[in-house]
Amino acid sequence: MLRLENVSKRYKTGDLALKNVSLEIPNGQVIALIGPSGAGKSTLIRCVNRLVDATEGKIQLGDTEITSLSSGELRKARRRMGMIFQEYALVERLTVMENVLSGRLGYVNFWQSLFRKFPKKDVKEAYRLLDRVGLMHMADKRADELSGGQRQRVGICRALIQDPEMLLVDEPTASLDPKTSRQIMRLINELCAERGLAAIINIHDVLLAQMFSQRIVGLKEGIIVYDGPPDGLTPEVLTEIYGEEDWEATIEDVDEEDDAPLVEVLK
Amino acid sequence: MPLIETSDGPLWKRRTTIKQWLIWAGWLIGVSIAYYAWNLISEKTIWMFVWDAPRQMVDIVGRMVPPSWSYMDNLWRPVWDTLNIATIGTVIAMVLAVPIAFLAANNTTPHKLVRAVALFIIVATRSVNSLIWALLLVVIVGPGVLAGTIAIGIRSIGGCSKLLYEAIEEINHTQVEAIEATGASRIQQMLYGIVPQVLPTFAGVAVFRWDINVRGSTILGIVGAGGIGVQLNASINVLAWTQVSMILLVILGTVFISEYVSAKVRHSII
Amino acid sequence: MSNSNYSDTWKKPPFIVNPVLRWLIYVGSLVYFALAIGTMEINWTRVAEGLPRGLTLLSKFFPPNLADSRGVIVDGILESIWMAIISTIGGIILSVPIGLGAARNLSPKWVYLFCRSIIGVSRTFPEIILAIFAVKFFGFGPFAGFVALSIGTIGFFAKLLAEDIENMSKSQAEAVKVTGSSWLQWVNYSVQPQVMPRMIGLSLYRLDINFRESAVVGIVGAGGIGAHLLTSVQRYEYDTTATILISIIIIVIALEYTSGYLRKWVQ
């Protein structure tokens, strides 16, 4: 269970990105965090693994209070939270396999990481994950040779090999085309279900958010303005979050999708 | 470009009056500096020699041809030494420059104070010409290739480090952040997030510097620090002009080939 | 999906794929370095003798002795500075016609080849070698240094000028040409405005380089502080050596900052 209590974040520039945010995410729940650009979505998930330090408030993952950890303890805590990035954030000049294995860096020592001598079970798990997302044959390719969708799958593998309790997902589809976006969202969803992972997914595509999450949290100027089920997103709520616009066309039924199975799309 | 209303209608001028004055003032300052500098130099010049220069030139060039081809037998070893000074000097420089660059880049330095020291080393080694380093090192370690190699090495630290730390500061930060988010330590973040990003630049810098160093190491012999400059100096001192022209040709060839090799290698790396 | 038959070992693919080539390069460089270091002929007893001298020299830097022979040093440094300035100006004046001549889009072939070969020769030979010959031709003193550095400046400045002209915008150049302008008018109105700002920046940068060189050409008798530096080292007057070196470093840093600042201001 992840619990945020009255979390605020003020940047050095003086901008108040989060204002007293309190949020509770039970184990295994996938929530979508929606809101306009600059609403503080990214800041919120970065506060959870402390890539950004919250100015005030407490964040707890299970029994661990993340906000008060020393840097050594923080590294251990970060192993429990896998992060998936907007622009994939793969190290482009490393091979796919190295990128996946880099998810184990929190577990191995300096020499092992220097000589790429990862424990056998890690390597095995890396192959298993790559196979699961359909990129087995790409293991020795350099990350910059991959397409956007393939890179994001590698990013997912890197997060999962940490063996995390939850995923922090920052705009996973922002650089992808609509079809690939859905495949990636479905993949994340399936994997969370398989492993019983909780997840916070930042996303500004409302439709995708509704399709792939159990709960939606709307953020506006650093304040939570909606917290409820996907079908509770009425035009009024969306106006509250994003401002005035014709929302009728955006809201659709969630389960009439019939996409091709994942494997077919992987070239 | 303002239009000025006059009694004869609008008048177009290229610049405003103040701007034009500033430009004139700039020219005036420039010309007076040049004039002053020229006077100073010409005061210290014995013009008789200068007027005699064309005759001297014709005379010496005349004595230079044809180059003494047979002298080439004595030049293989100096060329080999020259290349070694450049190559080993570059290796020494890179070995020292890499850690200094990491200490000097503001995103990898452990502390501001350390950064200041690293930047000082970069500036100090860069400002002093390799010939001066060679001059000092000949006194310390004695004349020969060793002095030249160390001189080239020290002089190149600053040049390499500067390019390297700029490359480190320009990396894509999210890639490092992604590694940080896995729970990696600072040194692991460096290994996986930063090093792969800057490695090609590092290789490029080394080759680029090597090319410069080949040129630089041809002259170190003038102060006794080894390489082909030793022969050049000796031949000039005994006025063996056919040997001198042979040496110049060899230098020309060596520099030309090193430039070609370095361009090829850089092209294949990046 | 099978669970257990994934490989549990992985090796990073080597940078050079061809194993024969890879080993050839490894062994080759090993042999080269062994030979290079082996033929260095290091005289260890001489090194051991010299080290204390090195320490003496180093100790003279902290603190430097600024009182003795100050007049001579100031004179020499000023001579170097003036030499750098006048040879930058002289070099640029020579560079402009040669640079125009070396631009393929401006000049007929034979002019192009002629100017390119001038540039090639002056780029290949280090300023010191040029200075040796200048001293032979023009006699000892700063005039020889001026000539050497001016020629060195051509190799740098004319080359960059020519490249800039070759890369300039074609449409602007043509627009002026079709007005029926003469060659000189054309250069004045279309070429000059396009390359001018960068050239001013480059000339400041070259001034920087010329000062560094003007500090050493004195070693071969071409004027400036270099002669004093050489004498001080030969006479073991390390006080003076240290003072000169510190002055050079300070001036180079000051010049670098000034020229960097001016360049920003000009562009």
mmCIF file with all atom_site columns, N, CA, C and O in Angstrom, chain B residues 107-125:
data_model
loop_
_atom_site.group_PDB
_atom_site.id
_atom_site.type_symbol
_atom_site.label_atom_id
_atom_site.label_alt_id
_atom_site.label_comp_id
_atom_site.label_asym_id
_atom_site.label_entity_id
_atom_site.label_seq_id
_atom_site.pdbx_PDB_ins_code
_atom_site.Cartn_x
_atom_site.Cartn_y
_atom_site.Cartn_z
_atom_site.occupancy
_atom_site.B_iso_or_equiv
_atom_site.pdbx_formal_charge
_atom_site.auth_seq_id
_atom_site.auth_comp_id
_atom_site.auth_asym_id
_atom_site.auth_atom_id
_atom_site.pdbx_PDB_model_num
ATOM 1  N N  . ASN B 1 107 ? 27.616 18.320 -13.452 1.00 0.00 ? 107 ASN B N  1
ATOM 2  C CA . ASN B 1 107 ? 26.650 17.287 -13.082 1.00 0.00 ? 107 ASN B CA 1
ATOM 3  C C  . ASN B 1 107 ? 27.289 16.016 -12.528 1.00 0.00 ? 107 ASN B C  1
ATOM 4  O O  . ASN B 1 107 ? 26.587 15.098 -12.125 1.00 0.00 ? 107 ASN B O  1
ATOM 5  N N  . THR B 1 108 ? 28.618 15.945 -12.500 1.00 0.00 ? 108 THR B N  1
ATOM 6  C CA . THR B 1 108 ? 29.239 14.754 -11.916 1.00 0.00 ? 108 THR B CA 1
ATOM 7  C C  . THR B 1 108 ? 30.234 15.096 -10.808 1.00 0.00 ? 108 THR B C  1
ATOM 8  O O  . THR B 1 108 ? 30.744 14.204 -10.158 1.00 0.00 ? 108 THR B O  1
ATOM 9  N N  . THR B 1 109 ? 30.526 16.373 -10.618 1.00 0.00 ? 109 THR B N  1
ATOM 10 C CA . THR B 1 109 ? 31.550 16.721 -9.631  1.00 0.00 ? 109 THR B CA 1
ATOM 11 C C  . THR B 1 109 ? 31.027 16.451 -8.218  1.00 0.00 ? 109 THR B C  1
ATOM 12 O O  . THR B 1 109 ? 29.851 16.655 -7.937  1.00 0.00 ? 109 THR B O  1
ATOM 13 N N  . PRO B 1 110 ? 31.903 15.923 -7.353  1.00 0.00 ? 110 PRO B N  1
ATOM 14 C CA . PRO B 1 110 ? 31.444 15.654 -5.996  1.00 0.00 ? 110 PRO B CA 1
ATOM 15 C C  . PRO B 1 110 ? 31.256 16.937 -5.171  1.00 0.00 ? 110 PRO B C  1
ATOM 16 O O  . PRO B 1 110 ? 30.451 16.937 -4.242  1.00 0.00 ? 110 PRO B O  1
ATOM 17 N N  . HIS B 1 111 ? 31.992 17.980 -5.510  1.00 0.00 ? 111 HIS B N  1
ATOM 18 C CA . HIS B 1 111 ? 31.904 19.192 -4.689  1.00 0.00 ? 111 HIS B CA 1
ATOM 19 C C  . HIS B 1 111 ? 32.363 20.404 -5.509  1.00 0.00 ? 111 HIS B C  1
ATOM 20 O O  . HIS B 1 111 ? 33.205 20.283 -6.380  1.00 0.00 ? 111 HIS B O  1
ATOM 21 N N  . LYS B 1 112 ? 31.807 21.571 -5.182  1.00 0.00 ? 112 LYS B N  1
ATOM 22 C CA . LYS B 1 112 ? 32.173 22.799 -5.892  1.00 0.00 ? 112 LYS B CA 1
ATOM 23 C C  . LYS B 1 112 ? 33.672 23.080 -5.816  1.00 0.00 ? 112 LYS B C  1
ATOM 24 O O  . LYS B 1 112 ? 34.290 23.527 -6.771  1.00 0.00 ? 112 LYS B O  1
ATOM 25 N N  . LEU B 1 113 ? 34.241 22.815 -4.646  1.00 0.00 ? 113 LEU B N  1
ATOM 26 C CA . LEU B 1 113 ? 35.651 23.091 -4.443  1.00 0.00 ? 113 LEU B CA 1
ATOM 27 C C  . LEU B 1 113 ? 36.511 22.210 -5.340  1.00 0.00 ? 113 LEU B C  1
ATOM 28 O O  . LEU B 1 113 ? 37.469 22.671 -5.957  1.00 0.00 ? 113 LEU B O  1
ATOM 29 N N  . VAL B 1 114 ? 36.126 20.922 -5.413  1.00 0.00 ? 114 VAL B N  1
ATOM 30 C CA . VAL B 1 114 ? 36.835 19.987 -6.286  1.00 0.00 ? 114 VAL B CA 1
ATOM 31 C C  . VAL B 1 114 ? 36.742 20.467 -7.725  1.00 0.00 ? 114 VAL B C  1
ATOM 32 O O  . VAL B 1 114 ? 37.715 20.435 -8.479  1.00 0.00 ? 114 VAL B O  1
ATOM 33 N N  . ARG B 1 115 ? 35.567 20.957 -8.095  1.00 0.00 ? 115 ARG B N  1
ATOM 34 C CA . ARG B 1 115 ? 35.353 21.456 -9.459  1.00 0.00 ? 115 ARG B CA 1
ATOM 35 C C  . ARG B 1 115 ? 36.303 22.618 -9.756  1.00 0.00 ? 115 ARG B C  1
ATOM 36 O O  . ARG B 1 115 ? 36.923 22.663 -10.820 1.00 0.00 ? 115 ARG B O  1
ATOM 37 N N  . ALA B 1 116 ? 36.429 23.520 -8.775  1.00 0.00 ? 116 ALA B N  1
ATOM 38 C CA . ALA B 1 116 ? 37.308 24.676 -8.976  1.00 0.00 ? 116 ALA B CA 1
ATOM 39 C C  . ALA B 1 116 ? 38.749 24.218 -9.210  1.00 0.00 ? 116 ALA B C  1
ATOM 40 O O  . ALA B 1 116 ? 39.432 24.719 -10.110 1.00 0.00 ? 116 ALA B O  1
ATOM 41 N N  . VAL B 1 117 ? 39.200 23.241 -8.403  1.00 0.00 ? 117 VAL B N  1
ATOM 42 C CA . VAL B 1 117 ? 40.569 22.745 -8.565  1.00 0.00 ? 117 VAL B CA 1
ATOM 43 C C  . VAL B 1 117 ? 40.741 22.110 -9.946  1.00 0.00 ? 117 VAL B C  1
ATOM 44 O O  . VAL B 1 117 ? 41.713 22.379 -10.662 1.00 0.00 ? 117 VAL B O  1
ATOM 45 N N  . ALA B 1 118 ? 39.765 21.290 -10.346 1.00 0.00 ? 118 ALA B N  1
ATOM 46 C CA . ALA B 1 118 ? 39.851 20.625 -11.649 1.00 0.00 ? 118 ALA B CA 1
ATOM 47 C C  . ALA B 1 118 ? 39.892 21.657 -12.775 1.00 0.00 ? 118 ALA B C  1
ATOM 48 O O  . ALA B 1 118 ? 40.695 21.537 -13.708 1.00 0.00 ? 118 ALA B O  1
ATOM 49 N N  . LEU B 1 119 ? 39.049 22.666 -12.676 1.00 0.00 ? 119 LEU B N  1
ATOM 50 C CA . LEU B 1 119 ? 39.037 23.699 -13.712 1.00 0.00 ? 119 LEU B CA 1
ATOM 51 C C  . LEU B 1 119 ? 40.366 24.441 -13.754 1.00 0.00 ? 119 LEU B C  1
ATOM 52 O O  . LEU B 1 119 ? 40.872 24.790 -14.822 1.00 0.00 ? 119 LEU B O  1
ATOM 53 N N  . PHE B 1 120 ? 40.966 24.646 -12.570 1.00 0.00 ? 120 PHE B N  1
ATOM 54 C CA . PHE B 1 120 ? 42.262 25.317 -12.542 1.00 0.00 ? 120 PHE B CA 1
ATOM 55 C C  . PHE B 1 120 ? 43.319 24.485 -13.265 1.00 0.00 ? 120 PHE B C  1
ATOM 56 O O  . PHE B 1 120 ? 44.101 25.018 -14.053 1.00 0.00 ? 120 PHE B O  1
ATOM 57 N N  . ILE B 1 121 ? 43.321 23.174 -12.988 1.00 0.00 ? 121 ILE B N  1
ATOM 58 C CA . ILE B 1 121 ? 44.291 22.299 -13.671 1.00 0.00 ? 121 ILE B CA 1
ATOM 59 C C  . ILE B 1 121 ? 44.106 22.395 -15.173 1.00 0.00 ? 121 ILE B C  1
ATOM 60 O O  . ILE B 1 121 ? 45.067 22.512 -15.944 1.00 0.00 ? 121 ILE B O  1
ATOM 61 N N  . ILE B 1 122 ? 42.843 22.386 -15.615 1.00 0.00 ? 122 ILE B N  1
ATOM 62 C CA . ILE B 1 122 ? 42.555 22.456 -17.047 1.00 0.00 ? 122 ILE B CA 1
ATOM 63 C C  . ILE B 1 122 ? 43.117 23.746 -17.646 1.00 0.00 ? 122 ILE B C  1
ATOM 64 O O  . ILE B 1 122 ? 43.828 23.724 -18.654 1.00 0.00 ? 122 ILE B O  1
ATOM 65 N N  . VAL B 1 123 ? 42.824 24.858 -16.995 1.00 0.00 ? 123 VAL B N  1
ATOM 66 C CA . VAL B 1 123 ? 43.264 26.152 -17.538 1.00 0.00 ? 123 VAL B CA 1
ATOM 67 C C  . VAL B 1 123 ? 44.787 26.257 -17.522 1.00 0.00 ? 123 VAL B C  1
ATOM 68 O O  . VAL B 1 123 ? 45.411 26.657 -18.507 1.00 0.00 ? 123 VAL B O  1
ATOM 69 N N  . ALA B 1 124 ? 45.393 25.855 -16.412 1.00 0.00 ? 124 ALA B N  1
ATOM 70 C CA . ALA B 1 124 ? 46.842 26.025 -16.275 1.00 0.00 ? 124 ALA B CA 1
ATOM 71 C C  . ALA B 1 124 ? 47.592 25.178 -17.296 1.00 0.00 ? 124 ALA B C  1
ATOM 72 O O  . ALA B 1 124 ? 48.532 25.663 -17.938 1.00 0.00 ? 124 ALA B O  1
ATOM 73 N N  . THR B 1 125 ? 47.190 23.917 -17.489 1.00 0.00 ? 125 THR B N  1
ATOM 74 C CA . THR B 1 125 ? 47.927 23.072 -18.435 1.00 0.00 ? 125 THR B CA 1
ATOM 75 C C  . THR B 1 125 ? 47.696 23.539 -19.867 1.00 0.00 ? 125 THR B C  1
ATOM 76 O O  . THR B 1 125 ? 48.553 23.405 -20.717 1.00 0.00 ? 125 THR B O  1
#
